[in-house]
Amino acid sequence: MRLIQSFRIAFKAILAKKGRSFLTMLGIIIGVAAVIILVSLVQGYRDQMMDYWAKQGENKIQIDYYLWGSSKSLDEELYTYCQSLDEYIEGVTPSASIWGGNISHGTKRLQDSQVFLGSDQYSICSGFVLASGRDLSYVDVKNANRVCVLGDYAKEKLFNYQDPIGKNILIKGERFTVIGVYKPLYGTDEGNGNDEWMHQYYDGAVVVPYTVKRILEPSMQINAFIVKAKDKESTTKAISYLGNWFSARISQDNGYYDVSSSNTYIDSTNEETRMLKIVLGGIAGIALLVGGIGIMNIMLVTVKERTREIGIRKSIGAERRTIVGQFLIESSVLSFVGGLIGIAVGALGTVVLGKVLFNMTLYPSMGIGLGAAGVSVLIGIIFGAYPAIRASGLQPVDALRGE
Amino acid sequence: MNLIDIKNVYKIYNEGLDSEVRALNGVSLQIDRKEFVAIIGASGSGKSTLMNVIGCLDIPTYGEYALDGEEITELTDRELSRIRNKEIGFIFQGFNLIEDLTALENVELPLIYRGTRPSERRGLAERALEKVGLADRMQHHPKEMSGGQQQRVAIARALACKPPIILADEPTGNLDSRTSADVMALLREMHSEGSTVILITHDDGIAASAERVVRIKDGQIIADSASHTGEETP
Ligand SMILES: Nc1ncnc2c1ncn2[C@@H]1O[C@H](COP(=O)(O)OP(=O)(O)OP(=O)(O)O)[C@@H](O)[C@H]1O
Ligand SMILES: [Mg+2]
């Protein structure tokens, strides 16, 4: 009975004081929403980076080397050595591209194209999957055949969804025959801006046997390779084998080499976003604190007014616990509703800001949101009930004076 | 046994300091059931202080006060709340309405604390407001009403519960002579229905309509028309 009474009185009070009720909730809403948005954006950035690395393919080893003042190439030797590591390695390809200028087919053009010099294992190493036709073969590489495989975007630009297989294109004035097309590496169906760029860059690839550099760019040296290892352990093993192999051939006096895996990038991305999360978590914490102080202020500023109100209620017969109950319910309801609205605003803000700022579809981190909501609800309840706990113990006349 | 039995009561503010004020300085007063008493005195003489003590809104610094045989200084917060709610209808000098509630909600409030059923509560509150002539102002907030109208809401709030004791601290202070007369008629009606009415006023004319007049000065009772020994001051 008394509880129902307290609820009834509390709801009346909330509705009667719309302005103050709203301000109280605003502090909580802002605090909670800020925390959710900040943390979710970082989380989204991290997820996107992880996604990027996943698309790039894990367990990839990058090799760079250079021999000073020597035109001697280790390519053949390295290539052979890699074949002998087939226990750990799925493929190896040069990692080099040349600027292809305007590649054309009839009147169609692919502007500012990148021509990638690949081995017959190029697609394995780059994560490409054949959509139609055939891939580069060992023979293509060995004989430096004038053939090419097109990325999805390149195909679209040059052939506009016609079947390109067997057709010829001109790369730097040289005629190449299209033998295959890769599936898109970066889909465009989501209309995702960042992915759009990636799609144009990666799927705009025109891949030729690396041996045709003799024709396209004779002076160019290939000194970077990508090795695709079978799994994480194989990556580590292969790196140490390759490192040993290079150290036997290259010293500080005659050149340099670097063997590293994308796994280390993934780890560092993880580490980087973890740091970012801590920093932003701190900022979010401050936002929450500011929100909390806001709530506190509104509650405390109205203590005088509320004390008078409590005096009136006491003088017409309200019991202490009825008053405390009313105020507890009042501030809990306000805080909870504020917390819920804060979560909703935070979720919406995350999605909207994700789209506007990063053109990504982000998902709000709800665990953090609930934590933030919990904290601010607690602050709201404590400071909302404070005047009641204090003033309901006074003599009615003293409370009426509102001191 | 008297309904109200005040014995040698003091209310002292800032006791022992230079700023010490003896708002009540040894007051003894007995009031019986169904009396109609007017308390009269100059501003600052301690009328409101005495009324607050009688209404259980304040406790005396020294002295004894028994209401209906119960020593109020010995009662718990719950028991005091019950008395304020059920026994006493207090009409404040400064109205003391809750700004955020409508006239009707203000009048309903003591009935809510009493636990009266909502349907019954509303009827009682509406009737009380009709009685004070505010049938057309029930949904108004105190800010939207004149001082006299607020005063009448406060009166309606005290009357709605039909309490056995009505304490009115200058209920006609803000009213013109016509509405004053209406309010006095209301109080007399309550009295004739069996309530004990205690009224504070500056106005000798209004005091004259009471059965008994108590005169207070500097926190002391200087005259009491019911007193057999005391001499009435002219
Ligand atoms: N909280 C307080 N602290 C100090 N002095 C007070 C306090 N409350 C009242 N007083 C003093 O007590 C005295 C009596 O005050 P009270 O309100 O009872 O006067 P009153 O007779 O009701 O006057 P009025 O006719 O103006 O309403 C006054 O001198 C006043 O200044
Ligand atoms: Mg007074």
XYZ file of C-alpha atoms and ligand atoms in Angstrom:
669
model
C 0.000 0.000 0.000
C 2.632 2.451 1.104
C 4.793 1.421 -1.862
C 1.987 2.005 -4.332
C 1.441 5.372 -2.672
C 5.117 6.250 -3.024
C 5.077 5.202 -6.683
C 1.989 7.271 -7.370
C 3.449 10.340 -5.681
C 6.813 9.856 -7.393
C 5.273 9.653 -10.864
C 3.171 12.713 -10.167
C 6.293 14.572 -9.081
C 8.243 13.521 -12.201
C 5.476 14.633 -14.523
C 4.923 17.825 -12.571
C 8.579 18.829 -12.897
C 9.186 18.096 -16.549
C 12.001 20.603 -16.939
C 14.055 19.408 -14.032
C 13.286 15.766 -14.762
C 14.583 16.277 -18.288
C 17.765 18.037 -17.143
C 18.491 15.261 -14.678
C 18.099 12.688 -17.408
C 20.159 14.749 -19.836
C 23.290 14.372 -17.716
C 22.898 10.625 -17.706
C 21.969 10.479 -21.380
C 25.056 12.428 -22.438
C 27.404 10.469 -20.184
C 26.173 7.066 -21.262
C 25.898 7.946 -24.956
C 29.408 9.454 -25.022
C 30.932 6.358 -23.488
C 29.158 4.026 -25.885
C 30.002 6.075 -28.962
C 33.680 6.554 -28.126
C 34.354 2.959 -27.226
C 32.310 1.597 -30.132
C 34.170 3.752 -32.642
C 37.506 2.405 -31.436
C 36.153 -1.108 -31.448
C 34.879 -0.563 -34.976
C 38.241 0.752 -36.133
C 39.940 -2.284 -34.665
C 37.482 -4.689 -36.214
C 37.977 -3.035 -39.543
C 41.744 -3.292 -39.268
C 41.445 -6.951 -38.301
C 39.137 -7.474 -41.225
C 41.659 -5.781 -43.480
C 44.436 -8.030 -42.290
C 42.202 -11.055 -42.598
C 41.482 -10.086 -46.206
C 45.140 -9.432 -46.775
C 45.637 -12.922 -45.551
C 47.259 -13.972 -42.383
C 50.460 -15.975 -42.348
C 52.032 -13.940 -45.093
C 55.743 -13.310 -45.047
C 57.181 -10.211 -46.670
C 60.711 -10.426 -47.935
C 62.759 -7.415 -48.934
C 66.396 -7.610 -49.907
C 68.979 -5.627 -51.751
C 72.517 -6.232 -52.814
C 74.684 -3.127 -53.071
C 76.459 -2.412 -56.318
C 75.766 -5.794 -57.748
C 73.382 -6.712 -60.478
C 73.499 -10.260 -59.293
C 70.006 -11.444 -58.402
C 69.123 -14.014 -55.794
C 65.662 -14.438 -57.293
C 66.164 -17.815 -58.906
C 67.971 -19.213 -55.890
C 65.363 -17.854 -53.469
C 62.614 -19.213 -55.606
C 64.137 -22.665 -55.629
C 64.802 -22.530 -51.907
C 61.180 -21.635 -51.244
C 60.035 -24.641 -53.256
C 62.126 -26.809 -50.921
C 60.259 -25.357 -47.921
C 56.965 -26.691 -49.236
C 56.350 -28.326 -45.860
C 55.608 -24.813 -44.519
C 54.969 -22.757 -47.600
C 52.014 -22.707 -49.941
C 53.375 -20.260 -52.434
C 55.815 -17.514 -53.247
C 55.591 -14.609 -55.622
C 57.482 -11.443 -56.360
C 55.829 -8.444 -54.777
C 56.285 -5.732 -57.329
C 54.140 -3.579 -59.468
C 54.815 -1.158 -62.257
C 52.764 1.767 -63.354
C 50.856 0.608 -66.393
C 49.629 3.983 -67.577
C 46.407 3.776 -69.495
C 45.700 0.186 -70.235
C 43.195 -0.101 -73.022
C 40.894 -2.419 -74.827
C 39.459 -0.766 -77.892
C 38.113 2.527 -76.700
C 37.868 1.413 -73.090
C 40.531 2.510 -70.665
C 41.774 1.604 -67.231
C 43.481 4.744 -65.977
C 46.499 4.895 -63.697
C 46.650 1.138 -63.629
C 48.973 -0.986 -61.563
C 50.487 -3.964 -63.290
C 51.481 -6.604 -60.786
C 54.388 -8.881 -61.560
C 53.458 -12.297 -60.269
C 54.526 -15.878 -60.252
C 52.217 -18.788 -60.914
C 51.471 -18.666 -57.154
C 50.464 -15.005 -57.178
C 46.810 -15.648 -56.416
C 47.574 -17.912 -53.448
C 49.817 -15.269 -51.970
C 47.422 -12.375 -52.590
C 44.233 -14.116 -51.625
C 42.718 -13.885 -55.112
C 40.308 -16.569 -56.278
C 39.811 -17.253 -59.956
C 36.359 -16.334 -61.281
C 36.768 -17.524 -64.853
C 39.454 -18.631 -67.300
C 42.772 -19.856 -65.961
C 45.479 -18.554 -63.667
C 49.100 -17.821 -64.561
C 50.988 -21.080 -65.092
C 54.576 -22.150 -64.582
C 54.989 -22.190 -68.338
C 53.650 -18.622 -68.658
C 56.289 -17.494 -66.199
C 59.076 -19.575 -67.714
C 58.422 -18.436 -71.269
C 57.454 -14.875 -70.292
C 54.182 -15.301 -72.143
C 52.279 -12.132 -72.878
C 49.238 -13.095 -70.867
C 47.417 -11.435 -68.000
C 44.753 -12.079 -65.382
C 42.409 -9.189 -64.527
C 40.986 -8.108 -61.210
C 37.254 -7.571 -61.059
C 37.427 -3.781 -61.276
C 39.912 -3.892 -64.182
C 37.648 -6.291 -66.041
C 34.635 -4.063 -65.457
C 36.486 -0.981 -66.733
C 37.980 -2.648 -69.788
C 35.230 -5.050 -70.791
C 32.106 -3.749 -69.100
C 30.880 -7.218 -68.187
C 31.657 -8.775 -71.556
C 33.599 -12.019 -71.432
C 37.232 -10.900 -71.680
C 38.838 -14.341 -71.918
C 40.979 -14.637 -75.031
C 40.697 -10.926 -75.837
C 43.737 -8.712 -76.085
C 44.577 -5.572 -74.151
C 47.387 -3.048 -74.552
C 49.749 -2.494 -71.669
C 52.281 0.278 -72.397
C 51.692 -0.376 -76.044
C 52.377 -4.118 -75.771
C 49.689 -6.630 -76.572
C 48.661 -9.054 -73.790
C 46.028 -11.790 -73.909
C 43.550 -12.049 -71.050
C 43.524 -15.609 -69.747
C 41.497 -15.229 -66.575
C 39.566 -13.000 -64.188
C 39.725 -12.919 -60.391
C 36.728 -12.621 -58.106
C 36.562 -9.262 -56.308
C 38.712 -9.151 -53.195
C 36.752 -6.207 -51.801
C 33.037 -6.429 -52.422
C 31.154 -3.297 -53.338
C 27.689 -4.528 -52.464
C 27.763 -2.854 -49.026
C 28.439 0.483 -50.701
C 31.137 0.892 -48.136
C 33.319 3.921 -48.946
C 36.542 2.573 -47.603
C 35.990 -0.740 -49.300
C 35.202 1.129 -52.492
C 38.691 2.541 -52.515
C 40.201 -0.850 -51.713
C 38.126 -2.366 -54.490
C 39.483 0.084 -57.058
C 43.031 -0.408 -55.864
C 43.237 -4.166 -55.358
C 40.635 -5.338 -57.818
C 41.982 -2.929 -60.390
C 44.972 -5.258 -60.599
C 46.321 -6.531 -63.900
C 48.603 -9.455 -63.141
C 51.270 -10.552 -65.594
C 54.067 -13.149 -65.341
C 56.922 -11.388 -63.589
C 59.282 -12.440 -66.316
C 57.653 -10.010 -68.748
C 59.246 -7.114 -66.920
C 61.971 -7.612 -69.528
C 59.478 -6.151 -71.964
C 57.618 -3.670 -69.803
C 60.324 -2.315 -67.466
C 63.721 -3.837 -68.256
C 65.669 -1.749 -65.770
C 63.530 -2.731 -62.844
C 64.879 -4.912 -60.073
C 62.545 -7.148 -58.151
C 63.640 -7.247 -54.560
C 60.462 -7.898 -52.636
C 58.649 -11.182 -52.323
C 55.588 -12.481 -50.603
C 55.546 -15.966 -49.172
C 52.296 -17.523 -48.052
C 52.835 -19.941 -45.186
C 50.447 -22.704 -44.187
C 49.635 -21.565 -40.654
C 50.926 -19.528 -37.766
C 53.558 -22.047 -36.710
C 54.726 -22.574 -40.264
C 55.050 -18.812 -40.587
C 57.403 -18.693 -37.635
C 59.408 -21.661 -38.932
C 59.602 -20.324 -42.474
C 60.716 -16.918 -41.214
C 63.592 -18.457 -39.313
C 64.633 -20.658 -42.271
C 64.457 -17.735 -44.662
C 66.316 -15.523 -42.201
C 69.128 -18.102 -41.995
C 69.167 -18.471 -45.742
C 69.598 -14.712 -46.224
C 72.171 -14.266 -43.470
C 74.366 -16.795 -45.250
C 74.211 -14.664 -48.396
C 73.779 -11.047 -47.353
C 75.704 -9.209 -44.659
C 75.748 -5.560 -43.654
C 78.655 -4.995 -46.024
C 76.964 -6.040 -49.214
C 73.263 -5.323 -48.677
C 70.274 -5.754 -46.444
C 67.322 -8.031 -46.073
C 64.105 -8.105 -44.084
C 61.859 -11.061 -43.477
C 58.681 -10.309 -41.552
C 55.151 -11.533 -41.344
C 51.814 -9.740 -41.436
C 51.067 -11.544 -38.197
C 53.273 -9.010 -36.471
C 51.163 -6.234 -37.999
C 48.037 -7.888 -36.704
C 49.581 -8.095 -33.263
C 50.621 -4.481 -33.400
C 47.170 -3.440 -34.591
C 45.736 -5.251 -31.614
C 48.173 -3.529 -29.326
C 47.536 -0.150 -30.913
C 43.776 -0.368 -30.560
C 44.151 -1.663 -27.034
C 46.069 1.510 -26.207
C 43.534 3.621 -28.053
C 40.791 1.913 -26.115
C 42.452 2.688 -22.812
C 42.896 6.334 -23.780
C 39.357 6.684 -25.073
C 38.066 4.696 -22.123
C 39.688 7.376 -19.980
C 38.058 10.144 -21.996
C 34.738 8.317 -21.797
C 35.230 7.971 -18.061
C 35.720 11.722 -17.848
C 32.558 12.242 -19.910
C 30.730 10.016 -17.462
C 32.201 11.901 -14.529
C 31.164 15.242 -16.022
C 27.700 13.836 -16.666
C 27.611 12.581 -13.095
C 28.630 15.957 -11.717
C 25.906 17.490 -13.878
C 23.321 15.207 -12.350
C 24.726 15.918 -8.920
C 24.531 19.673 -9.480
C 20.950 19.657 -10.632
C 20.018 17.510 -7.677
C 21.905 19.653 -5.178
C 20.765 22.986 -6.609
C 17.197 21.920 -5.981
C 17.855 20.717 -2.445
C 16.538 23.956 -0.940
C 13.385 23.830 -2.995
C 13.025 20.143 -2.355
C 13.623 20.587 1.352
C 10.700 23.005 1.472
C 8.590 20.525 -0.443
C 9.542 17.832 2.039
C 8.587 20.198 4.870
C 5.149 20.683 3.323
C 4.695 16.958 2.805
C 5.742 16.224 6.383
C 3.486 18.880 7.828
C 0.440 17.358 6.185
C 1.294 13.925 7.476
C 3.849 12.201 5.242
C 5.998 9.686 7.053
C 9.726 9.784 6.719
C 9.936 6.510 4.867
C 7.162 7.485 2.473
C 9.126 10.582 1.558
C 12.415 8.722 1.188
C 10.592 6.090 -0.842
C 9.098 8.729 -3.102
C 12.452 10.368 -3.752
C 14.226 7.045 -4.286
C 11.616 5.953 -6.783
C 11.644 9.341 -8.449
C 15.396 9.412 -8.944
C 15.598 5.717 -9.880
C 12.936 6.099 -12.544
C 14.607 9.231 -13.925
C 18.027 7.611 -13.866
C 16.859 4.356 -15.435
C 14.906 6.081 -18.160
C 17.900 8.375 -18.710
C 20.199 5.345 -18.853
C 17.978 3.598 -21.389
C 17.680 6.698 -23.555
C 21.459 7.121 -23.221
C 22.007 3.581 -24.477
C 19.607 4.190 -27.361
C 21.237 7.516 -28.269
C 24.682 5.943 -27.951
C 23.712 3.036 -30.210
C 22.153 5.331 -32.764
C 25.068 7.778 -32.528
C 27.549 4.954 -33.079
C 25.770 3.799 -36.211
C 25.284 7.315 -37.590
C 28.801 8.546 -36.757
C 30.281 5.301 -38.082
C 28.564 5.986 -41.397
C 29.303 9.704 -41.512
C 32.900 9.659 -40.275
C 34.216 6.314 -41.462
C 31.565 5.106 -43.846
C 31.455 1.861 -41.908
C 28.659 -0.091 -40.328
C 29.615 -0.083 -36.638
C 27.974 -1.978 -33.834
C 27.726 -0.388 -30.387
C 29.587 -2.096 -27.541
C 26.767 -2.959 -25.198
C 28.844 -4.242 -22.291
C 30.461 -0.828 -21.939
C 27.074 0.829 -22.376
C 25.532 -1.169 -19.585
C 28.486 -0.422 -17.321
C 28.212 3.304 -18.013
C 24.459 3.219 -17.518
C 24.923 1.377 -14.227
C 27.351 3.956 -12.903
C 25.212 6.955 -13.841
C 22.035 5.356 -12.565
C 23.789 4.845 -9.261
C 24.928 8.481 -9.165
C 21.414 9.612 -10.054
C 19.800 7.543 -7.336
C 22.249 8.542 -4.652
C 22.062 12.266 -5.317
C 18.350 12.176 -6.018
C 17.597 10.555 -2.694
C 20.085 12.681 -0.779
C 17.758 15.647 -0.042
C 15.044 13.286 1.096
C 17.296 11.353 3.406
C 18.596 14.590 4.892
C 15.442 16.699 5.049
C 12.924 14.066 6.019
C 14.610 13.819 9.409
C 14.152 17.521 10.160
C 11.304 19.049 12.117
C 8.687 20.199 9.597
C 9.213 23.880 10.505
C 12.921 23.606 9.846
C 12.353 21.840 6.546
C 9.763 24.477 5.622
C 12.376 27.165 6.003
C 14.254 25.189 3.351
C 17.678 25.456 4.890
C -8.578 16.104 30.301
C -7.898 19.000 27.963
C -7.398 18.400 24.270
C -4.396 20.698 24.242
C -2.351 21.068 27.382
C 0.715 23.267 27.134
C 2.717 23.732 30.300
C 5.463 26.296 30.674
C 6.751 25.974 27.139
C 9.809 27.789 25.848
C 11.062 28.073 22.299
C 14.484 29.647 22.320
C 16.552 30.312 19.211
C 20.327 30.653 19.434
C 20.197 29.921 23.128
C 23.102 31.377 25.107
C 24.299 33.569 22.244
C 23.963 37.337 21.969
C 21.389 36.722 19.278
C 19.203 34.652 21.594
C 15.490 34.971 20.813
C 12.824 33.702 23.164
C 9.998 33.208 20.680
C 8.013 31.485 23.428
C 8.927 32.471 26.924
C 7.093 30.266 29.384
C 3.701 29.750 27.793
C 0.988 27.725 29.454
C -2.288 27.203 27.611
C -5.133 24.757 27.881
C -7.679 24.359 25.115
C -10.662 22.075 25.296
C -12.434 20.092 22.608
C -14.751 22.136 20.381
C -13.422 25.466 21.481
C -13.045 28.347 19.040
C -9.948 30.268 20.105
C -8.398 33.353 18.582
C -4.752 34.124 19.283
C -3.939 37.752 18.823
C -0.722 39.697 19.125
C 1.738 41.980 17.394
C 4.046 40.844 14.640
C 6.964 38.864 16.059
C 5.160 38.187 19.307
C 5.420 34.389 18.849
C 1.986 33.485 17.506
C 3.237 31.338 14.634
C 5.783 29.678 16.881
C 3.061 28.715 19.331
C 0.865 27.452 16.503
C 3.712 25.328 15.110
C 4.178 23.741 18.491
C 0.454 23.051 18.801
C 0.455 21.578 15.267
C 3.377 19.234 16.055
C 5.495 20.911 13.406
C 8.036 22.020 15.964
C 9.113 20.828 19.359
C 9.568 23.186 22.287
C 13.009 23.829 23.656
C 11.648 23.348 27.184
C 8.293 22.497 28.655
C 5.559 19.984 28.144
C 2.890 19.636 25.536
C 0.240 16.953 25.727
C -2.164 16.542 22.824
C -5.184 14.458 23.693
C -3.253 13.135 26.681
C -0.167 12.151 24.700
C 3.103 13.907 25.434
C 4.282 14.824 21.941
C 7.972 14.985 22.796
C 7.797 11.254 23.458
C 6.219 10.282 20.143
C 8.019 8.675 17.207
C 8.218 10.215 13.754
C 5.514 7.815 12.580
C 3.150 8.707 15.375
C 3.717 12.416 14.835
C 3.067 11.990 11.110
C -0.186 10.231 11.904
C -1.270 13.051 14.202
C -0.409 15.754 11.640
C -2.293 13.794 9.022
C -5.391 12.704 10.919
C -5.873 15.082 13.824
C -4.750 18.447 12.540
C -5.624 20.616 9.592
C -2.982 23.322 9.339
C -3.542 26.500 7.368
C -0.182 28.224 7.017
C 0.506 31.917 7.023
C 2.539 31.422 3.814
C 0.149 28.886 2.226
C 2.858 26.236 1.737
C 1.418 24.743 -1.416
C 3.540 22.526 -3.651
C 4.224 24.627 -6.744
C 4.382 21.731 -9.153
C 1.017 20.298 -8.249
C -2.386 21.597 -9.292
C -4.868 22.949 -6.746
C -6.707 19.647 -6.806
C -3.523 17.597 -6.358
C -2.451 19.802 -3.477
C -5.762 19.269 -1.729
C -5.616 15.525 -2.419
C -2.137 15.145 -0.938
C -3.016 14.669 2.760
C -5.676 12.175 1.685
C -3.066 10.215 -0.286
C -0.876 10.025 2.820
C -3.902 8.910 4.763
C -4.462 6.088 2.282
C -7.894 7.186 1.111
C -9.040 5.376 -2.037
C -8.479 7.447 -5.220
C -12.165 7.747 -6.160
C -13.189 8.873 -2.700
C -10.140 11.112 -2.413
C -10.974 13.014 -5.573
C -14.555 13.594 -4.471
C -13.474 14.930 -1.092
C -10.887 17.236 -2.632
C -13.310 18.567 -5.219
C -15.940 19.257 -2.611
C -13.440 21.092 -0.415
C -12.387 23.294 -3.338
C -16.016 23.992 -4.213
C -16.583 25.026 -0.623
C -13.867 27.675 -0.798
C -15.209 28.881 -4.140
C -12.512 27.480 -6.409
C -14.564 24.996 -8.431
C -13.216 26.608 -11.615
C -9.558 26.616 -10.548
C -8.984 22.959 -9.707
C -6.481 22.302 -12.505
C -4.538 25.517 -11.918
C -1.089 25.608 -10.373
C -0.404 27.888 -7.394
C 1.605 30.265 -9.621
C -1.476 30.818 -11.761
C -3.553 31.973 -8.802
C -3.843 35.131 -6.751
C -2.688 35.210 -3.139
C -6.253 34.967 -1.909
C -6.953 32.012 -4.170
C -3.817 30.237 -2.958
C -4.925 30.945 0.586
C -8.242 29.277 -0.170
C -6.519 26.225 -1.704
C -4.542 25.927 1.528
C -7.795 26.154 3.489
C -9.406 23.523 1.284
C -6.429 21.241 1.884
C -6.894 21.580 5.641
C -10.662 21.100 5.465
C -10.768 18.174 3.042
C -9.685 15.727 5.720
C -12.301 17.009 8.198
C -9.739 16.977 10.995
C -10.841 17.380 14.623
C -8.407 20.291 15.080
C -8.100 23.220 12.681
C -5.099 25.486 13.116
C -5.256 28.618 11.009
C -2.309 31.025 10.944
C -3.797 34.311 9.687
C -6.140 32.679 7.186
C -7.646 36.024 6.228
C -4.359 37.890 5.961
C -4.474 38.048 2.173
C -8.184 38.346 1.648
C -10.583 41.227 1.099
C -13.312 41.739 3.665
C -15.901 39.760 1.690
C -13.783 36.669 1.200
C -12.549 37.059 4.761
C -16.116 36.805 5.896
C -16.568 33.672 3.731
C -13.494 32.074 5.267
C -14.633 32.930 8.765
C -18.011 31.433 7.960
C -16.246 28.248 6.818
C -14.268 28.045 10.044
C -17.412 28.626 12.094
C -19.109 25.879 10.108
C -16.224 23.512 10.889
C -16.541 24.535 14.499
C -20.273 23.922 14.573
C -19.632 20.476 13.042
C -17.490 19.662 16.060
C -13.942 20.721 15.209
C -11.714 22.587 17.561
C -10.602 25.765 15.789
C -7.589 27.837 16.719
C -7.053 30.988 14.721
C -4.274 33.536 14.625
C -5.122 37.058 13.649
C -4.029 40.658 13.853
C -7.570 41.794 13.507
C -9.589 42.515 16.663
C -12.784 42.407 14.618
C -12.085 38.854 13.515
C -10.950 37.893 16.991
C -14.261 39.151 18.277
C -16.074 36.380 16.421
C -14.192 33.775 18.484
C -15.502 32.422 21.763
C -12.205 32.958 23.428
C -9.344 35.361 22.761
C -5.750 34.725 23.843
C -3.422 37.690 23.710
C 0.292 37.124 23.294
C 3.207 39.506 23.618
C 6.946 38.864 23.516
C 6.420 35.136 23.759
C 4.137 35.323 26.751
C 0.402 35.122 27.189
C -0.693 38.433 28.609
C -4.429 37.940 28.490
C -6.895 35.075 28.077
C -10.641 35.743 27.984
C -11.316 32.234 29.338
C -8.973 32.656 32.228
C -10.717 33.143 35.537
C -7.773 34.807 37.176
C -6.295 36.734 34.255
C -7.453 40.236 33.614
C -8.614 41.181 30.112
C -6.670 44.052 28.651
C -8.845 46.632 27.001
N 14.356 30.205 12.977
C 14.389 31.284 13.742
N 15.569 31.742 14.190
C 15.640 32.830 14.986
N 14.570 33.525 15.366
C 13.361 33.134 14.943
C 13.209 32.003 14.101
N 11.888 31.849 13.845
C 11.260 32.851 14.492
N 12.128 33.617 15.158
C 11.827 34.763 15.969
O 10.835 34.393 16.880
C 9.940 35.467 17.101
C 8.522 34.988 16.944
O 8.261 34.676 15.589
P 6.838 34.262 15.062
O 6.969 33.827 13.675
O 6.240 33.298 16.026
O 6.058 35.670 15.132
P 4.535 35.949 14.766
O 3.890 36.346 16.042
O 3.949 34.827 14.048
O 4.665 37.227 13.841
P 3.814 37.593 12.527
O 2.552 38.189 13.009
O 4.680 38.604 11.863
O 3.633 36.349 11.746
C 10.299 36.568 16.145
O 11.013 37.567 16.810
C 11.228 35.887 15.169
O 12.229 36.788 14.731
Mg 3.283 34.475 12.141
